[in-house]
Tab-separated table of C-alpha atoms and ligand atoms in Angstrom:
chain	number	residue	atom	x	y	z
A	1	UNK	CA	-22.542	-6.197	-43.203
A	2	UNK	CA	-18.779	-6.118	-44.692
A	3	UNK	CA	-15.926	-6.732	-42.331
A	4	UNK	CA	-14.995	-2.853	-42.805
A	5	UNK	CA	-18.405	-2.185	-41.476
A	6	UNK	CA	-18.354	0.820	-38.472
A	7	UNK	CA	-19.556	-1.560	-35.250
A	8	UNK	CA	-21.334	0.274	-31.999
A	9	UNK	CA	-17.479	0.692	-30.282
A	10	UNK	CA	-16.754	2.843	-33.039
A	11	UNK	CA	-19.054	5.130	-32.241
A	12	UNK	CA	-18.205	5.395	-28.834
A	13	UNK	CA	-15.360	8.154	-27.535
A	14	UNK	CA	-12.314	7.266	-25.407
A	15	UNK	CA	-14.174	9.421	-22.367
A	16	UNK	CA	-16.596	7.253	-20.505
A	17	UNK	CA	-19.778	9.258	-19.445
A	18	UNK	CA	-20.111	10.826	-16.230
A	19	UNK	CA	-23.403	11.285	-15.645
A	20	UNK	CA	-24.373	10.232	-11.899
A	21	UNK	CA	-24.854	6.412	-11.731
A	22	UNK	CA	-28.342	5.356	-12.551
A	23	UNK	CA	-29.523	8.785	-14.828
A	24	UNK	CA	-32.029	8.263	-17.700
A	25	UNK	CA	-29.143	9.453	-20.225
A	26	UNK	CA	-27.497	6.164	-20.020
A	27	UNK	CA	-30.512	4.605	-21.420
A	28	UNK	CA	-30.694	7.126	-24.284
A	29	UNK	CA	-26.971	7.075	-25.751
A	30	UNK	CA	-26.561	3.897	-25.557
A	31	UNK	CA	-29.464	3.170	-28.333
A	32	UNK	CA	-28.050	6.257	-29.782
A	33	UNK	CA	-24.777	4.462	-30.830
A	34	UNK	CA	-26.800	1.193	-31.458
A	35	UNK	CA	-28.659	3.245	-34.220
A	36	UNK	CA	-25.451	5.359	-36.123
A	37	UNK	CA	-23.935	2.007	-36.531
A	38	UNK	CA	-27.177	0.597	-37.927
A	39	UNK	CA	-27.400	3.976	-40.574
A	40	UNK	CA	-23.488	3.404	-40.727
A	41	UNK	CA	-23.340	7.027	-40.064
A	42	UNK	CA	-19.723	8.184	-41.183
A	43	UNK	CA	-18.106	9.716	-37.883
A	44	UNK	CA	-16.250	11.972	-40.013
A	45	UNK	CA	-19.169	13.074	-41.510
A	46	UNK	CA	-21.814	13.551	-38.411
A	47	UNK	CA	-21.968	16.697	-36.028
A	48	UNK	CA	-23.832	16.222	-33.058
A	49	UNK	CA	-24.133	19.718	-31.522
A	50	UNK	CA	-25.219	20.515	-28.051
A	51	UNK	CA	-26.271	23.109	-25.478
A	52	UNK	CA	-25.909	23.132	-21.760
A	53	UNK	CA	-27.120	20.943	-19.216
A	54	UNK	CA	-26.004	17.031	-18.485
A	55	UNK	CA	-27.513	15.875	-22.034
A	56	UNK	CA	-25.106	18.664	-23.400
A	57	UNK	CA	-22.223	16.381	-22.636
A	58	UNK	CA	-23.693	14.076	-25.587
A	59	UNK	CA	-21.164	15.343	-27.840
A	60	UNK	CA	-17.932	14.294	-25.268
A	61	UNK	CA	-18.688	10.859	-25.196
A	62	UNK	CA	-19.329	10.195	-29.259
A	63	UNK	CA	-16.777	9.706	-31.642
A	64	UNK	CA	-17.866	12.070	-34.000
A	65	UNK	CA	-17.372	15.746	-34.220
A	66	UNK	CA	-19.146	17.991	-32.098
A	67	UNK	CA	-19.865	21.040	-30.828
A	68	UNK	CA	-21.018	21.777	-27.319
A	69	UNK	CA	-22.094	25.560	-28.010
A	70	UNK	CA	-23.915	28.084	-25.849
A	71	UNK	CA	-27.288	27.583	-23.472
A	72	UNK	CA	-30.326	27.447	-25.720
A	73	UNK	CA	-28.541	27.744	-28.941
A	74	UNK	CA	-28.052	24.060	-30.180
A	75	UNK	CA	-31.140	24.597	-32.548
A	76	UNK	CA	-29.694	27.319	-34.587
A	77	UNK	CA	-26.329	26.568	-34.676
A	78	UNK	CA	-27.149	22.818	-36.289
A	79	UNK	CA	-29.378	24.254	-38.495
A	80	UNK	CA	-27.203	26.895	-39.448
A	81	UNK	CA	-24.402	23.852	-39.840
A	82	UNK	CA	-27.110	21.937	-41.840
A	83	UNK	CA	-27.787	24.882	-44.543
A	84	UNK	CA	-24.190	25.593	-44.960
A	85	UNK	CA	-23.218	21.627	-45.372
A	86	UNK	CA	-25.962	19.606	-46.365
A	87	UNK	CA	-23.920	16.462	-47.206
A	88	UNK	CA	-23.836	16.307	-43.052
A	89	UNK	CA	-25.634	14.708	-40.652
A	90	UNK	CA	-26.341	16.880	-38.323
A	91	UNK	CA	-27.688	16.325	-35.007
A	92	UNK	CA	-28.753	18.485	-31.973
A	93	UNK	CA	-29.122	17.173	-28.707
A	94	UNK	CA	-30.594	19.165	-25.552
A	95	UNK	CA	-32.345	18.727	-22.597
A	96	UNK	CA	-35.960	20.605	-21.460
A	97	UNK	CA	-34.282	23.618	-19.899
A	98	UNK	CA	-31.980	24.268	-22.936
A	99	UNK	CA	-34.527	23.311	-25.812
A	100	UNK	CA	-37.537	24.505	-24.254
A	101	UNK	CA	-36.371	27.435	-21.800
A	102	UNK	CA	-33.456	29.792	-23.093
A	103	UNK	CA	-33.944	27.861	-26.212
A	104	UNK	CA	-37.688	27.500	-26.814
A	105	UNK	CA	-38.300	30.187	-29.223
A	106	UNK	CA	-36.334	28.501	-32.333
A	107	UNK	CA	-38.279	25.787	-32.098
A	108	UNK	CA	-40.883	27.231	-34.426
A	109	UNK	CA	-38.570	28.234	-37.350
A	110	UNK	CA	-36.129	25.061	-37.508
A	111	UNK	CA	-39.340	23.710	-37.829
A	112	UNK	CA	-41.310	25.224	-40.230
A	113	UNK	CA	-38.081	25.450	-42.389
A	114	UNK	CA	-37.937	21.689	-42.271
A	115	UNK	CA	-34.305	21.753	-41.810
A	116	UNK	CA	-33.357	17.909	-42.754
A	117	UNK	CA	-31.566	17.391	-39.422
A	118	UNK	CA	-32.667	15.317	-36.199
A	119	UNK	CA	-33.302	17.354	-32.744
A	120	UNK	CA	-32.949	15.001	-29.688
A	121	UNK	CA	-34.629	16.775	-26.774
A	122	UNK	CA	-33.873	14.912	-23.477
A	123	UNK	CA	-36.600	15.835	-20.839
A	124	UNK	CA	-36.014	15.001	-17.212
A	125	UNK	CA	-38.730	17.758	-15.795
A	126	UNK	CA	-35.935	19.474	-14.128
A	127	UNK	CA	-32.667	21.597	-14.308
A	128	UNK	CA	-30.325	18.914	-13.202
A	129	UNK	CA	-26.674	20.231	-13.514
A	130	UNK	CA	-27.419	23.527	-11.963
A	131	UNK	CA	-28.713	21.318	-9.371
A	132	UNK	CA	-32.920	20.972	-9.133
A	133	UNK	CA	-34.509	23.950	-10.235
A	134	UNK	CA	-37.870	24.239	-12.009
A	135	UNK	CA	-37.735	23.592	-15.662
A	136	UNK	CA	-40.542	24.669	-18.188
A	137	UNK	CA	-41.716	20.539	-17.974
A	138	UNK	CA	-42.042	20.342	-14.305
A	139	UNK	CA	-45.192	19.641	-13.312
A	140	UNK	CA	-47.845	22.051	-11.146
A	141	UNK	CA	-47.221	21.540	-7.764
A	142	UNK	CA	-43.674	19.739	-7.887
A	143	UNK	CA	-41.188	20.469	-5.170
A	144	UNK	CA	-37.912	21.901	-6.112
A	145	UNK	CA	-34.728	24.412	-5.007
A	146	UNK	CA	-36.620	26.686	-6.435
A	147	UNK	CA	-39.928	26.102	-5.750
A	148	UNK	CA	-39.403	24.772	-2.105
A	149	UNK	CA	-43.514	24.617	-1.689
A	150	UNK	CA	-44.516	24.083	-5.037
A	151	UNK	CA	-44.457	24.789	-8.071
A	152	UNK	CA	-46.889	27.545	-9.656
A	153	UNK	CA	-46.294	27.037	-13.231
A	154	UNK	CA	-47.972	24.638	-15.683
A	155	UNK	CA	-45.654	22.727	-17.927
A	156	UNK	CA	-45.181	22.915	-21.252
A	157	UNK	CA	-46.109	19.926	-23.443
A	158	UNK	CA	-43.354	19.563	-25.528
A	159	UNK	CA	-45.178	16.676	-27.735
A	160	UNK	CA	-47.755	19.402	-28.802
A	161	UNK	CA	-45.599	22.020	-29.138
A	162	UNK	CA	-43.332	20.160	-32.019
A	163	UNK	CA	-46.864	18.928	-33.489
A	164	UNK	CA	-48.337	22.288	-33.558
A	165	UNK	CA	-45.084	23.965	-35.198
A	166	UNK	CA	-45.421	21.003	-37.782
A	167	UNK	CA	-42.366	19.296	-37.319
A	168	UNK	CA	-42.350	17.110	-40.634
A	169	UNK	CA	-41.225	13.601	-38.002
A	170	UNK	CA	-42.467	13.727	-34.301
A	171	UNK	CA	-41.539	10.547	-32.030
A	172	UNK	CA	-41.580	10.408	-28.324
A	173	UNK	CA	-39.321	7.729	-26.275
A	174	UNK	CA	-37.926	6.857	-22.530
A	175	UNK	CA	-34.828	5.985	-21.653
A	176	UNK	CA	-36.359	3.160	-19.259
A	177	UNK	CA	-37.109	1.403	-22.753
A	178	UNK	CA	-33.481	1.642	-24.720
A	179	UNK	CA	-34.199	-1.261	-26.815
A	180	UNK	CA	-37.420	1.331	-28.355
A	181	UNK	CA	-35.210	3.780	-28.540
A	182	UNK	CA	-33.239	2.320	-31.169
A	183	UNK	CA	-35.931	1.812	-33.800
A	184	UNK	CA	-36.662	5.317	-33.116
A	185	UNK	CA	-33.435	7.019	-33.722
A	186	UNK	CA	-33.133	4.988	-37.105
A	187	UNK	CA	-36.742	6.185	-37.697
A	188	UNK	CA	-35.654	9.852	-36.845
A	189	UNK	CA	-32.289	9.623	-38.372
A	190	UNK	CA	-33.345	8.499	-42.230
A	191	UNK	CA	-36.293	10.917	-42.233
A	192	UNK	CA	-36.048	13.633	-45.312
A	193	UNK	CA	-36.831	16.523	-43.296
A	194	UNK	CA	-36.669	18.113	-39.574
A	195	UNK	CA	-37.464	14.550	-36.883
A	196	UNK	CA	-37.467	15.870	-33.024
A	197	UNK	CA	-37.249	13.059	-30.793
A	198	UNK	CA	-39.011	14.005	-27.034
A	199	UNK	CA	-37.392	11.479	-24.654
A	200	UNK	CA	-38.173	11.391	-21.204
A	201	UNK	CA	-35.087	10.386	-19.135
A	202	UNK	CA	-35.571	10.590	-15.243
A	203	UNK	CA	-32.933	12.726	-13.295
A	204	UNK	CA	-32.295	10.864	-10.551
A	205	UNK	CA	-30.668	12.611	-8.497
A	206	UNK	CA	-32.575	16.208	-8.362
A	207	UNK	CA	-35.610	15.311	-9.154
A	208	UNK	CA	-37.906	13.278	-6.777
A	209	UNK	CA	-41.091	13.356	-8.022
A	210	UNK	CA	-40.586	11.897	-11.920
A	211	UNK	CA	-38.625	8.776	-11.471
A	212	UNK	CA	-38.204	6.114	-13.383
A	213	UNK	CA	-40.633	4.572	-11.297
A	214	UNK	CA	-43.696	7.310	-12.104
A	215	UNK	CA	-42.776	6.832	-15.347
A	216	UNK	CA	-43.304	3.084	-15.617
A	217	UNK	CA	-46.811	3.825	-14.424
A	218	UNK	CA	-47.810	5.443	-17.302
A	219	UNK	CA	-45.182	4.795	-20.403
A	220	UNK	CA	-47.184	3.487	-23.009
A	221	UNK	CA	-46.374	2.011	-26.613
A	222	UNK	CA	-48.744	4.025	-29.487
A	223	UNK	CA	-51.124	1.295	-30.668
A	224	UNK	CA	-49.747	-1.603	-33.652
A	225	UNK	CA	-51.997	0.036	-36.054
A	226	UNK	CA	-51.294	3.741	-35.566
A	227	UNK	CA	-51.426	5.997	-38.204
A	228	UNK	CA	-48.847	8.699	-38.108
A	229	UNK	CA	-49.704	10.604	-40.782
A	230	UNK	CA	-52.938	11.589	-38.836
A	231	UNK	CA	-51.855	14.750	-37.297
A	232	UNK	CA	-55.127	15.519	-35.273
A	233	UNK	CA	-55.099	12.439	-33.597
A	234	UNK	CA	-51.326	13.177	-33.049
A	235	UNK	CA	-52.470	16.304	-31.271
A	236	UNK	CA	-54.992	14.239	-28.747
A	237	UNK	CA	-52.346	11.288	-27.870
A	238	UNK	CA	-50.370	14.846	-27.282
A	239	UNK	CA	-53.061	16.529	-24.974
A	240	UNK	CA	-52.887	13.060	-23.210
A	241	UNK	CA	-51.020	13.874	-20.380
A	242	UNK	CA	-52.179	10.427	-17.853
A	243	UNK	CA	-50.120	8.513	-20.745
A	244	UNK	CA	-47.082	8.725	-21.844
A	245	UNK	CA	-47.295	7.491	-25.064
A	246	UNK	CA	-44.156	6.397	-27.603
A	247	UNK	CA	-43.446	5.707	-30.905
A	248	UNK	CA	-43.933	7.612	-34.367
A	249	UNK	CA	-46.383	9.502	-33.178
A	250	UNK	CA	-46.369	12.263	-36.580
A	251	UNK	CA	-44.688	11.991	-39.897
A	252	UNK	CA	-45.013	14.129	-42.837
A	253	UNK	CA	-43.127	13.543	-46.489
A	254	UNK	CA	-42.567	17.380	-47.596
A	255	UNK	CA	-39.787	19.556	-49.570
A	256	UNK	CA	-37.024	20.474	-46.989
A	257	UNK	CA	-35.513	23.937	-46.942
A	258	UNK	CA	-32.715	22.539	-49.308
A	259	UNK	CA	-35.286	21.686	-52.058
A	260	UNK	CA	-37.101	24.672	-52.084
A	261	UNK	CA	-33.527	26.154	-52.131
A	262	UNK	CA	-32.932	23.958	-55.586
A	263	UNK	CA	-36.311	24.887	-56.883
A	264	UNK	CA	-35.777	28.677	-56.395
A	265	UNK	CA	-32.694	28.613	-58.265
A	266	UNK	CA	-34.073	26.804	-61.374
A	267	UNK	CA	-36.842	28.911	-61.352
A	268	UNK	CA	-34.436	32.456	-60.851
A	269	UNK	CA	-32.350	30.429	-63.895
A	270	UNK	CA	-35.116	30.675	-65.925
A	271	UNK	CA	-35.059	34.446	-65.568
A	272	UNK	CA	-31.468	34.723	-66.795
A	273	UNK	CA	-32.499	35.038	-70.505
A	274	UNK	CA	-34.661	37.986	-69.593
A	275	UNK	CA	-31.795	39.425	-67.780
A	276	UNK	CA	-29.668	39.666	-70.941
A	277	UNK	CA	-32.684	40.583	-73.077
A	278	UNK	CA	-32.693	43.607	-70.304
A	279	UNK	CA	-29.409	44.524	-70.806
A	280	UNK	CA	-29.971	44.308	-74.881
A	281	UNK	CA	-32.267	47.057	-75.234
A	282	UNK	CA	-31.815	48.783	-71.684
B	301	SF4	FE1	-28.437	12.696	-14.811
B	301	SF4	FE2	-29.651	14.266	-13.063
B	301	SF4	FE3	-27.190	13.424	-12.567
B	301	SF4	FE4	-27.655	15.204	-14.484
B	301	SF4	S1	-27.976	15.516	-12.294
B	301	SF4	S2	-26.324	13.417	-14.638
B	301	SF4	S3	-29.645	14.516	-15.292
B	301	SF4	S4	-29.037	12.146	-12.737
């Protein structure tokens, strides 16, 4: 690396976070910074946008430029960004209420338009800076403000979700494990395509019941000789709910909106000399 190399301080803004002492989110920026100045990601040239909820202050506390837009909307504002700049690097960042509650239903399209962006969707299980309510991850039977008893809902299993939408790069962290992390944002951030990262990151002070400690129980590295281009057996590491597993778990090489984009124009180009032949004898 050259002297003028960007080093993880440069990545880092002049506000310090201020997220309660001892939340999952610590554990998940700071491989986040580890990994832009591993891509050398240009600040100047990286968006991180963001919804609303505690992993919405993402934006704040990075030294790029960023945009901390309305609830649920972080999806289709970055890929909105992402079609009208390409030469950007453009990542959203969320957590499960955002993404998968107001948000949830432009998941499918940023998807299936394989947007070449990354989507970082922190899950703690909870609503956390609204203070404790159920979120579409918490689990049947959890206690919370607004489920004093318990909790009637099942969750939603985000890993599935992103796997049945066919997300082109699916990878699943923690934030008790930042030094995985890393690898994983580098993964997610040089794939050609739409990469979601799910990343479990215990709330720890509104939520009880999914704790760091839970978590521990059940976190679980995908096997050394996984195949992630195996999207079936993606799906049943998915419908694995007793493990928590991590890593690449899906990863697809296919044309991103922007090439299909380039090949529709060539093709309409090759319609021009009919065009004029039109207006010749119309
Ligand atoms: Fe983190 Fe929960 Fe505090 Fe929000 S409320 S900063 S998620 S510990």
């Amino acid at each position: 690396m050259s002297d003028t190399a960007l080093k993880v301080a440069d990545y880092k803004s002049d506000l310090k976070p201020i997220w309660c002492a001892g939340c999952g989110d610590y554990g998940v920026i700071t491989p986040f910074y580890k990994a832009l100045a591993e891509i050398q990601a240009q600040p100047k040239d990286t968006v991180i946008v963001s919804g609303i909820g505690c992993s919405g202050r993402f934006p704040y506390f990075c030294n790029t430029y960023g945009f901390h837009g309305v609830h649920g909307r972080a999806l289709p504002t970055a890929a909105g960004m992402k079609i009208a700049r390409p030469d950007l690097e453009i990542i959203a960042v969320g957590g499960d209420g955002d993404g998968l509650g107001i948000g949830g239903g432009h998941i499918p399209h940023v998807c299936r338009k394989n947007v070449n962006m990354t989507y970082i969707l922190i899950d703690n299980s909870i609503y956390g800076l609204t203070k404790g309510q159920s979120s579409p991850t918490s689990p049947l039977n959890m206690k919370s403000k607004t489920a004093p008893y318990a909790y009637m809902e099942d969750p939603l299993n985000p890993l599935l979700m992103f796997l049945s939408y066919n997300a082109s790069f699916v990878g699943r962290g923690y934030g008790g494990k930042p030094k995985d992390l890393k690898d994983l944002f580098v993964q997610a951030l040089t794939h050609k395509g739409f990469s979601v990262l799910h990343i479990f990151s215990p709330c720890v002070t509104m939520n009880k019941q999914v704790t760091f400690k839970s978590m521990n129980e059940i976190v679980k590295p995908l096997p050394e000789d996984w195949d992630p281009s195996n999207r079936l057996a993606a799906m049943e590491k998915a419908l694995d709910t007793g493990t928590f597993w991590t890593g690449v778990v899906y990863k697809d090489e296919r044309d991103t909106i922007h090439e299909r984009i380039d090949q529709m124009e060539e093709r309409i180009g090759q319609y021009s000399g009919l065009e004029e032949l039109c207006k010749k004898f119309g």
